[in-house]
Each structure stands twice: as C-alpha cells, then as structure tokens.
Short mmCIF file of C-alpha atoms and ligand atoms in Angstrom, two decimals:
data_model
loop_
_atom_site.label_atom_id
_atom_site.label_comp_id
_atom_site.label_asym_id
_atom_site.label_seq_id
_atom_site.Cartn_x
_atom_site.Cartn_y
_atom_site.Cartn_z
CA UNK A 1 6.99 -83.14 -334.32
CA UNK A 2 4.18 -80.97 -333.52
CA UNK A 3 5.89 -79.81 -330.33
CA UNK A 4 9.29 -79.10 -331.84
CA UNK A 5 7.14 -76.90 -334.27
CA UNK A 6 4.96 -74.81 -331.45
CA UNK A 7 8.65 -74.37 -329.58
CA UNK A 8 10.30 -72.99 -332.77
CA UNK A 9 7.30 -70.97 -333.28
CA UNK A 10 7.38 -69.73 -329.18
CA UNK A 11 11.21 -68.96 -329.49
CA UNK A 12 10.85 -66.96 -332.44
CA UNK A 13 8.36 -64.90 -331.51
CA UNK A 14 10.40 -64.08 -328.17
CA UNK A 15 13.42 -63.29 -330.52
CA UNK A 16 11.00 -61.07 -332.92
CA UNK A 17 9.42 -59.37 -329.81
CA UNK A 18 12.52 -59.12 -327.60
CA UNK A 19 14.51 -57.32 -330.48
CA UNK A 20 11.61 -55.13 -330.43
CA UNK A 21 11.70 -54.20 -327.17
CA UNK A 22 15.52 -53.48 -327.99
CA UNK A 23 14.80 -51.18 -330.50
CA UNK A 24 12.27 -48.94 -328.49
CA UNK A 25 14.55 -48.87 -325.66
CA UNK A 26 17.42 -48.03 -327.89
CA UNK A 27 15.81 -44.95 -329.11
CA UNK A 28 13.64 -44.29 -332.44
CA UNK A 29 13.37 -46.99 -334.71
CA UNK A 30 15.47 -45.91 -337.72
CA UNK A 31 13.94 -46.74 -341.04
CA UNK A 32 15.66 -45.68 -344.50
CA UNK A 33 13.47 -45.14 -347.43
CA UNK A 34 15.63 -45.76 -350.59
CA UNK A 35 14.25 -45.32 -354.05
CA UNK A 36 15.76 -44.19 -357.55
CA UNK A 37 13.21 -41.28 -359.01
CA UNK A 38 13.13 -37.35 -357.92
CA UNK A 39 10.98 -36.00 -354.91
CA UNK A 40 8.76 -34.47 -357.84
CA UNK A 41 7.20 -37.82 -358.72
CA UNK A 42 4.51 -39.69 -357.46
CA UNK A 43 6.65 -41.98 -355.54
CA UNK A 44 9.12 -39.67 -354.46
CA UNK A 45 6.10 -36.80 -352.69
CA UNK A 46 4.81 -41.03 -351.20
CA UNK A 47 8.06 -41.53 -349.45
CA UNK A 48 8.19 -37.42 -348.24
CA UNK A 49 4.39 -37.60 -347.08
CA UNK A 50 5.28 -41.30 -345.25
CA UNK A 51 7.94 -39.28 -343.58
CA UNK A 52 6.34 -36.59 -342.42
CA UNK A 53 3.26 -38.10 -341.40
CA UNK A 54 5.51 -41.26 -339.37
CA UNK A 55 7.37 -38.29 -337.75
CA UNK A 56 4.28 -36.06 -336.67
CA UNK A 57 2.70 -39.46 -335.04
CA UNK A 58 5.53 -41.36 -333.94
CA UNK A 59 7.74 -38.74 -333.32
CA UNK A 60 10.48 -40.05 -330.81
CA UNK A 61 9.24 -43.85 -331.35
CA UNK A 62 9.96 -43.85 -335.46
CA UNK A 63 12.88 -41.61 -337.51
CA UNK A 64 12.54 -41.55 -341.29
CA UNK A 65 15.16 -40.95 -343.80
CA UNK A 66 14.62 -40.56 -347.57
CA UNK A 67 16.89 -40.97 -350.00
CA UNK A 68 15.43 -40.42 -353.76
CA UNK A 69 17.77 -40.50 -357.16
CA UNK A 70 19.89 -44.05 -356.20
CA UNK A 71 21.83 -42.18 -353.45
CA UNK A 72 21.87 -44.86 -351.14
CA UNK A 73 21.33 -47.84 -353.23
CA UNK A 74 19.95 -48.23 -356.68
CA UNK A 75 18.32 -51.16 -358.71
CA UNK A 76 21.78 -53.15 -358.76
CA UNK A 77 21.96 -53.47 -355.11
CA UNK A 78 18.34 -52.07 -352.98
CA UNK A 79 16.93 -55.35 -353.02
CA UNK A 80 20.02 -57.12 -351.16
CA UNK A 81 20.50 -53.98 -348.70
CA UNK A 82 16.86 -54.97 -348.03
CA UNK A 83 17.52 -58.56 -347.59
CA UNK A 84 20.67 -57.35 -345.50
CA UNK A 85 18.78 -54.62 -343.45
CA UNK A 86 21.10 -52.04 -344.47
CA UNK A 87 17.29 -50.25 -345.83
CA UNK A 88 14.19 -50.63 -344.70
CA UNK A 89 11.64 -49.37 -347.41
CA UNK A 90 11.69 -50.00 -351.00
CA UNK A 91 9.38 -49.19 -353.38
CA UNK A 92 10.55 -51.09 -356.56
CA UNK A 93 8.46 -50.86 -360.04
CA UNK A 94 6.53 -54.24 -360.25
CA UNK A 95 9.36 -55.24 -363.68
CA UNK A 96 12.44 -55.68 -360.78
CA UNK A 97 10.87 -58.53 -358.93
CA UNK A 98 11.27 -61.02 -361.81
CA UNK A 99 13.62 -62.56 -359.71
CA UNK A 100 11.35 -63.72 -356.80
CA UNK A 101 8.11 -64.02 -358.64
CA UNK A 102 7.05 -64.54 -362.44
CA UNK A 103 3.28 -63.88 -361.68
CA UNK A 104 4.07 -59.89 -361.23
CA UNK A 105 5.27 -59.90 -364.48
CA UNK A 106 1.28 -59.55 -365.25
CA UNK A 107 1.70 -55.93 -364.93
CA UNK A 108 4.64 -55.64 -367.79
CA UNK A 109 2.06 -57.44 -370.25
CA UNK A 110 1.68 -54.79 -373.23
CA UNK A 111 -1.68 -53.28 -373.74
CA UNK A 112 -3.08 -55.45 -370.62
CA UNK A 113 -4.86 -52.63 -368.55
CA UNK A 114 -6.74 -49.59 -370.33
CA UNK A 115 -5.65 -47.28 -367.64
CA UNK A 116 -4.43 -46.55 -364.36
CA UNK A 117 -8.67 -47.09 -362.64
CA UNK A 118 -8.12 -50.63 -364.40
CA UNK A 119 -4.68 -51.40 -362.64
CA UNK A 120 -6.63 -49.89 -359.42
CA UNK A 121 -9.10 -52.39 -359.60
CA UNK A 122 -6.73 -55.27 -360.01
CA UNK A 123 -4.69 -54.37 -357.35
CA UNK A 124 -7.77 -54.71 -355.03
CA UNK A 125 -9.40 -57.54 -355.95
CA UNK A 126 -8.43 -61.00 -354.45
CA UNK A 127 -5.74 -61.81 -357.36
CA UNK A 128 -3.97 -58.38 -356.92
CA UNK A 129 -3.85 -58.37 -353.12
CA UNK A 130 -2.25 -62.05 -353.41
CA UNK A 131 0.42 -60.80 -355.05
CA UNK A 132 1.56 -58.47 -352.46
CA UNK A 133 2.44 -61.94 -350.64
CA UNK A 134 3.93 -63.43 -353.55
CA UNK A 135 7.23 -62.94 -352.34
CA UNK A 136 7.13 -64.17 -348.68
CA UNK A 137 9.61 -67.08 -349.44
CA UNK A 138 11.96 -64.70 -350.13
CA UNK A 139 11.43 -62.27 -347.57
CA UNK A 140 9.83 -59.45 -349.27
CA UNK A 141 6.90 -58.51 -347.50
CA UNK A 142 4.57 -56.29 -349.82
CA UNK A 143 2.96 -53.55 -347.99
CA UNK A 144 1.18 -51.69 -350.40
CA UNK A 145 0.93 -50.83 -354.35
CA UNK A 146 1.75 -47.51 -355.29
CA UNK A 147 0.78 -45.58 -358.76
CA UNK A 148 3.19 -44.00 -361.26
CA UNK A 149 1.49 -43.73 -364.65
CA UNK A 150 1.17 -45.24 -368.31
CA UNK A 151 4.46 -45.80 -370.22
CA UNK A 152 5.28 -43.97 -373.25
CA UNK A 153 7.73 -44.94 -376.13
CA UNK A 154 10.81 -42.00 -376.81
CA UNK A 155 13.30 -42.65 -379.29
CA UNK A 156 15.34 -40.62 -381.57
CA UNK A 157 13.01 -40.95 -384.45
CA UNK A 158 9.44 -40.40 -384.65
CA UNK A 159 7.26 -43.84 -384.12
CA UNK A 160 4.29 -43.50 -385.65
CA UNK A 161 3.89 -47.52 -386.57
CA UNK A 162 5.56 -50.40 -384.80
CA UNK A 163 8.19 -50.62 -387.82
CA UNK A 164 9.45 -47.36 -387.07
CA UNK A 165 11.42 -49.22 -383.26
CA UNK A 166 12.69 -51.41 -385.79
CA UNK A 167 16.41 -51.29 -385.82
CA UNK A 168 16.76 -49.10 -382.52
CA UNK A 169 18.18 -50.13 -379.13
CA UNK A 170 15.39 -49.47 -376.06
CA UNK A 171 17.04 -49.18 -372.98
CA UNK A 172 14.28 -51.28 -370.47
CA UNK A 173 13.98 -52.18 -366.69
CA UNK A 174 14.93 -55.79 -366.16
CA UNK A 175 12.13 -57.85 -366.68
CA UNK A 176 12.29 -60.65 -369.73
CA UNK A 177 8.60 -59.24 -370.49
CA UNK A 178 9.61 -55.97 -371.50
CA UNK A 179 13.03 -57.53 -373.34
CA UNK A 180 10.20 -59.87 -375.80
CA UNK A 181 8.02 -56.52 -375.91
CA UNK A 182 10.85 -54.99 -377.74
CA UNK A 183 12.17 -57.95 -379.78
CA UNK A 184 8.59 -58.57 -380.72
CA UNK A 185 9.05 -54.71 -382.78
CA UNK A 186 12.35 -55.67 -384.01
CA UNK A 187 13.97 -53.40 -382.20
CA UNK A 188 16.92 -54.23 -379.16
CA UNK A 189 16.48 -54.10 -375.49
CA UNK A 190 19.21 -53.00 -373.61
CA UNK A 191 18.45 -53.36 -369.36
CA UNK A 192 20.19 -50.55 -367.33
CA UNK A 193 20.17 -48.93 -364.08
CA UNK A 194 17.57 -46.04 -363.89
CA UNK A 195 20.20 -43.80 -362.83
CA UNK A 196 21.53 -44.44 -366.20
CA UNK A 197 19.33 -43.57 -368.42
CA UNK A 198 19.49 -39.99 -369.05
CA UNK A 199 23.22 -40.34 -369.90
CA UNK A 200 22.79 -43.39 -372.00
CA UNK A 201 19.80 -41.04 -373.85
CA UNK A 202 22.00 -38.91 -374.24
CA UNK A 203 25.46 -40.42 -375.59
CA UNK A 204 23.52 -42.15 -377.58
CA UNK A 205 24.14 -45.61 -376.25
CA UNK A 206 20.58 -46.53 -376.33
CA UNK A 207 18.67 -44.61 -378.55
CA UNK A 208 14.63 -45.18 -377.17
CA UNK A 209 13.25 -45.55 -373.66
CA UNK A 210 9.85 -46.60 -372.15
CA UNK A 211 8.76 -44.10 -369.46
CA UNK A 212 5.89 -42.99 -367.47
CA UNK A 213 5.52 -38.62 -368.45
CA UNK A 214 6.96 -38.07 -364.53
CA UNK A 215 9.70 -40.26 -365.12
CA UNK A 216 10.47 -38.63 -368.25
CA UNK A 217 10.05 -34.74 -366.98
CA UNK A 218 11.89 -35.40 -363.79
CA UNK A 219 14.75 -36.76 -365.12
CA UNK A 220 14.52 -34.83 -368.53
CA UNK A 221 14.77 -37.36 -370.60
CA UNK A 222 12.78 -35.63 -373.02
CA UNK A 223 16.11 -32.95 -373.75
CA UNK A 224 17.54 -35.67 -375.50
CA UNK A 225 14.82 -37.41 -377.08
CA UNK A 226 13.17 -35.57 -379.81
CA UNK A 227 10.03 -37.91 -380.03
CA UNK A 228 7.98 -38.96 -377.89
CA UNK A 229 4.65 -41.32 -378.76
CA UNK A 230 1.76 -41.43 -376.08
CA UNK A 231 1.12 -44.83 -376.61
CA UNK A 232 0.07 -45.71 -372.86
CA UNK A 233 1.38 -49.20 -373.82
CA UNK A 234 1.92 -50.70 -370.31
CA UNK A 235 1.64 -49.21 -366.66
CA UNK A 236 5.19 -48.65 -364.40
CA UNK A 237 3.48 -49.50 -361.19
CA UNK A 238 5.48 -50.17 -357.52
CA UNK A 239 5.26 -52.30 -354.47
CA UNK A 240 6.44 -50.83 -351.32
CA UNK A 241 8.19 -53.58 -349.71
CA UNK A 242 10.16 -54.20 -346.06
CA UNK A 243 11.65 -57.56 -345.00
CA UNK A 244 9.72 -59.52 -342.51
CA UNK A 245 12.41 -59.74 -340.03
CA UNK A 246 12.56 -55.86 -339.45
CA UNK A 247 8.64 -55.18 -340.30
CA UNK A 248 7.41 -57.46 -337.82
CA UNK A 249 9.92 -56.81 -334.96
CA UNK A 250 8.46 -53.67 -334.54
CA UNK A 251 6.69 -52.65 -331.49
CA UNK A 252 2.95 -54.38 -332.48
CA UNK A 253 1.47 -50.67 -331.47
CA UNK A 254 3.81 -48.65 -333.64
CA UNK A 255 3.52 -50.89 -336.82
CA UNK A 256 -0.09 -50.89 -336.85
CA UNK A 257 0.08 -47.08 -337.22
CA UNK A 258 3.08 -47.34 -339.61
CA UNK A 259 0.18 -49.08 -341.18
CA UNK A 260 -2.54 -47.07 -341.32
CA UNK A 261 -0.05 -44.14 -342.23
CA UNK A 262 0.82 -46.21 -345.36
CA UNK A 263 -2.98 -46.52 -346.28
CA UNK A 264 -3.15 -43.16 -346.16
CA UNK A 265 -0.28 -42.49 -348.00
CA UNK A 266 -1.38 -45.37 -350.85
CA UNK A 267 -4.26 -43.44 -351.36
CA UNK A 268 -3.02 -39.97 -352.10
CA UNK A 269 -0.59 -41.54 -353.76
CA UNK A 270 -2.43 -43.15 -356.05
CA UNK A 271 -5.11 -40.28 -355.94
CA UNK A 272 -2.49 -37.84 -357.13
CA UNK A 273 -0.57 -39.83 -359.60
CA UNK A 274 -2.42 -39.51 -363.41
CA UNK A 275 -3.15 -35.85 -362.83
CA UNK A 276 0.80 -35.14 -361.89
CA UNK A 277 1.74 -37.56 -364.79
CA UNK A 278 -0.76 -35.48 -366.79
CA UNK A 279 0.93 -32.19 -365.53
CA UNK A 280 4.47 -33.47 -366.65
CA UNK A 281 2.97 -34.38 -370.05
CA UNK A 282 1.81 -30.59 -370.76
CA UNK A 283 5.46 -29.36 -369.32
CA UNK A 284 7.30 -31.91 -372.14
CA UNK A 285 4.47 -30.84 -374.41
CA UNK A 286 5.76 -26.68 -373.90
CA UNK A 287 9.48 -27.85 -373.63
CA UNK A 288 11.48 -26.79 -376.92
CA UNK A 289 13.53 -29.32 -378.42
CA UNK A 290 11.04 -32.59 -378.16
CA UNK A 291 7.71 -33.38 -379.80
CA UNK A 292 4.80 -35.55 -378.56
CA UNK A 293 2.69 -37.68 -381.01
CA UNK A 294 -0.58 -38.73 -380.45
CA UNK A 295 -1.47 -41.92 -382.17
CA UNK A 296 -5.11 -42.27 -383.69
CA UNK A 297 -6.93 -45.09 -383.06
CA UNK A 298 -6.18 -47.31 -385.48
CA UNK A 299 -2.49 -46.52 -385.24
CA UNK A 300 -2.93 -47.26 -380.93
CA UNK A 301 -4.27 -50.83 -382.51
CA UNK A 302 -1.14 -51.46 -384.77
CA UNK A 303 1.16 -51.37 -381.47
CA UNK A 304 -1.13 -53.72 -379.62
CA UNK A 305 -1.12 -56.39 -382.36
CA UNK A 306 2.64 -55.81 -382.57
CA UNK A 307 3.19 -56.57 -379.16
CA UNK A 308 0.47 -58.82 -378.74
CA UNK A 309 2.14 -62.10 -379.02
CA UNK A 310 4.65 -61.39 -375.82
CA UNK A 311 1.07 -62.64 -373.96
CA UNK A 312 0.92 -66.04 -375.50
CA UNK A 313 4.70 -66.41 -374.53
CA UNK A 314 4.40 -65.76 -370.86
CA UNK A 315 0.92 -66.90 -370.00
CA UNK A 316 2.53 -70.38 -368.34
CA UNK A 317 4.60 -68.24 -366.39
CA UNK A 318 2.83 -65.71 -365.20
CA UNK A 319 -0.36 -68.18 -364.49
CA UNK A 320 -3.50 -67.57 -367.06
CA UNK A 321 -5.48 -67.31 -363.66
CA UNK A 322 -3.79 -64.12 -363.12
CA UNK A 323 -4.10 -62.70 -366.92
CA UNK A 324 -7.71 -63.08 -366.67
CA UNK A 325 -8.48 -62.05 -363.34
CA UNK A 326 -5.85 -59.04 -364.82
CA UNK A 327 -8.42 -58.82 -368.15
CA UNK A 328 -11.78 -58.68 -366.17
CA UNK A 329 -11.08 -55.16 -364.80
CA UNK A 330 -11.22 -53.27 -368.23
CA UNK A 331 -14.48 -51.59 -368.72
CA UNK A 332 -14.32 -51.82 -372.91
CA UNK A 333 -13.86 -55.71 -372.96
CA UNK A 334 -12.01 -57.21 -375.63
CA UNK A 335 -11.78 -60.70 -376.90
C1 LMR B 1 12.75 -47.52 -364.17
O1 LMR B 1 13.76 -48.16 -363.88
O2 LMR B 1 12.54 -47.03 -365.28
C2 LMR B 1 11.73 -47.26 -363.09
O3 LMR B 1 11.51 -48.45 -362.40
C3 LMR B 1 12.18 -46.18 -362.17
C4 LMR B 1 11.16 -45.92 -361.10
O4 LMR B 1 11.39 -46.31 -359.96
O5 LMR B 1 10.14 -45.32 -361.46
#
C-alpha cells in the first residue's frame, strides 16, 4: 500500500515537472489574469502591477495578460475556465466561493470587522491564512488576499433606518449570507453578474446595491442611484487564486519569484486600497445627481442589530472557531 502510494506520488511529480520543462521549452509561460472590475480599482492597478512587475523579471520565461470588466470570463463561468485552464489567475471576492467552502463566508458576516486593519489582521493570523487552503479539495489554490474596501448600501430611496430597505429588491453577489442579510431588513435579494449591475441599477430591475466606494465610482453606479448610506456594513475582500495543476507545474525557480512578486503586489495592494476607496467616496460625494448619508452613531447601531441575527444562522456553517478568531481582531471589543 505504502509503495503504490510513494510510486503515485514519484509519477506525478515527473508528470508535474516534465510538463514544466515543456512549458519553458515551449516559450513563455502564458498566464491570463481574468477579473470583472475596471483597471481604476484596487484589484484591477493589483493585476496591472503583477503584470508589469512578472514581465520586467521574468521577461521571456513568464507573459501576462489582463483582462478587467468580464471580458474574458465573468462570475458565471471564471471559476470553471480556472478549473479547465482556459485562465490562470482569478481574484474572486471572498462571497463567490460559497460553493467550495462555507467557512469564507466569515467575511460576508454583517458588522463582523470594524475596518479594513481588522480584516488585515485576520487574514494573517493562523485562522485567516488557513483559509487560503480551504479550497485544496477542489483545486483552488489561494495565493494571497487582496483589499477592496467597506460596503455601502445604494438604493433609490434614502436609508436612514433599516425599515427604509424594506420593500426594495438588492441586487447581491451570490453568497446565501448576503441573501439572509437582506431578508433579515425585509427587503429582496436578487444575485446577478457584476457586469450587470449598472444596467439592472439603472432599468430599474433591482432597485439597491451593496458596494465598496471603488466599485461604485468605477462602474458609476452612483448615476443611477440617488442615495447612498456609508454604512461600512461588511468588507468585499478577494482571494487571488490559480489551480494547482498549472501553479505547481511551473518551473520551481520561476514560481518562487511569481511568488515573491505577488507579496509585493499584496502589499501595495492592500496598502493602497482604503485611501483609493476614500478618493472614490469624495468623487461620488462632488458628483451631481447622488447624495451620500452619513449615519450617526446610534443610527450605525440600528443596522447592526438589524442584521445581527444572520450570525446566529450561519455560525454551524461557517465554524464558531472561525467567528471568534474573526471577533478577536477588533480593537473596540464588543460582547
Ligand atoms: C461584485 O460582484 O459586486 C464584486 O465581487 C465585484 C468585484 O470583483 O469587486
């Protein structure tokens, strides 16, 4: 038994290591970057600056190709071109990998993390960096995480209290966390593509949204919403993903700088990402045609104990080991 296992193990690694040596001789090693936001986001400028720093270092051994706004595959199909090796880099939000694990639903929880230094500090510690392996069975390999920004509510209506979503249809990624965050108000989730959003905005098929500010700016979603409410409810977060077969067939040398490029990338990434979401708030906040409502304290409060119950409802799921190792990185602890 042990010996059939050490010979499956031996001729894989031949197979993995002589289809590397096919790909170097074969020329650069292709790999396609798909995501579905603008360049002028945080994850779009993470997939340019992976680019360009892969093709000033590995120029010859590595070609990268970017393709942002769903133009090569969007949320209906990325994650099987992955699967099929049709793409090579993903960089999904945390909500689309229901699917293959319930335990990153953690990061759709409503009013889990205070801020983006909170999610920061999750995503390091033991719990977070487990995660980024939660999908091996399914070969997703997680690489790194990489910032967007708080979510805000926009609807046609101004929501100053949880009531106010009553009665209105939220268009929402697909996650069954953010579809009870939105019952929980009354109100009716609707999942659609991202690349669907600004014209279901703006027919009036849906009627709210839940957005990080670059989401919203890039895509302009705030032309046809006239309200928006900072209510920093929930974080839209991404892992940058590969599939094993293609990540570890290439050339050991090569992927360890792939690697080390991707640190560096993480890190401005995530460096950059509050002050350009901050930066897209202020251009919203000067646009004509939308306003932005701050909610005071108290009203902030309201929307947490509306939502508050979606916690209790997917803590088996999700694992309470991973809400509270989640909880513990807040500085202003709450019971
Ligand atoms: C969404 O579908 O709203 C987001 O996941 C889009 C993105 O990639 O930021």
């Amino acid at each position: 038994m042990l010996k059939s296992i050490a010979a499956i193990a031996t001729s894989t690694l031949l197979l993995v290591s002589a289809q590397a040596h096919a790909a170097t001789e074969a020329g650069p090693i292709l790999i396609k970057f798909a995501h579905v936001v603008a360049d002028n986001t945080p994850k779009g400028q993470g997939a340019l600056l992976f680019q360009k720093l892969a093709e000033e270092r590995l120029g010859g051994k590595v070609k990268v190709e970017v393709y942002p706004n769903s133009t090569l595959y969007g949320d209906a199909n990325e994650l099987a071109a992955l699967a099929s090796n049709d793409v090579q880099l993903l960089a999904p939000s945390l909500a689309k990998f229901e699917k293959y694990t319930k335990q990153l639903q953690v990061f759709d929880l409503p009013f889990l993390f205070d801020d983006l230094d909170a999610v920061n500090r999750f995503q390091k510690r033991a719990k977070g960096r487990q995660l980024l392996r939660s999908m091996e069975d399914h070969n997703i390999v997680g690489l790194a995480y990489w910032h967007n920004g708080m979510k805000q509510l926009s609807a046609t209506r101004a929501l100053l209290v949880p009531g106010d979503a009553a009665g209105l249809k939220f268009r929402i990624q697909p996650s069954s966390v953010l579809e009870a965050q939105f019952q929980q108000l009354g109100a009716t989730p609707q999942v659609l593509p991202f690349a669907e959003v600004f014209e279901a905005l703006k027919s009036g098929k849906v009627q709210g949204a839940e957005n990080p500010w670059s989401n919203i700016y890039s895509k302009q979603l705030h032309s046809v919403q006239p309200f928006i409410t900072e209510t920093n409810h929930g974080v839209l977060d991404y892992m940058l993903v590969s599939n094993p077969r293609f990540w570890y067939g290439i050339p050991h040398q090569v992927r360890v700088e792939l690697e080390g490029i991707i640190d560096e990338v993480t890190f401005e990434v995530n460096r950059q990402a509050e002050a350009a979401n901050l930066a897209d708030r202020k251009r919203i906040e000067s646009a004509a045609g939308t306003q932005v409502i701050a909610l005071s304290d108290e009203q902030r409060d309201a929307w947490r104990q509306a939502m508050q119950p979606v916690w209790q409802q997917f803590e088996t799921a999700i694992g309470r080991d991973v809400i509270k190792a989640a909880q513990t990185v807040n500085r202003n602890k709450r019971d």
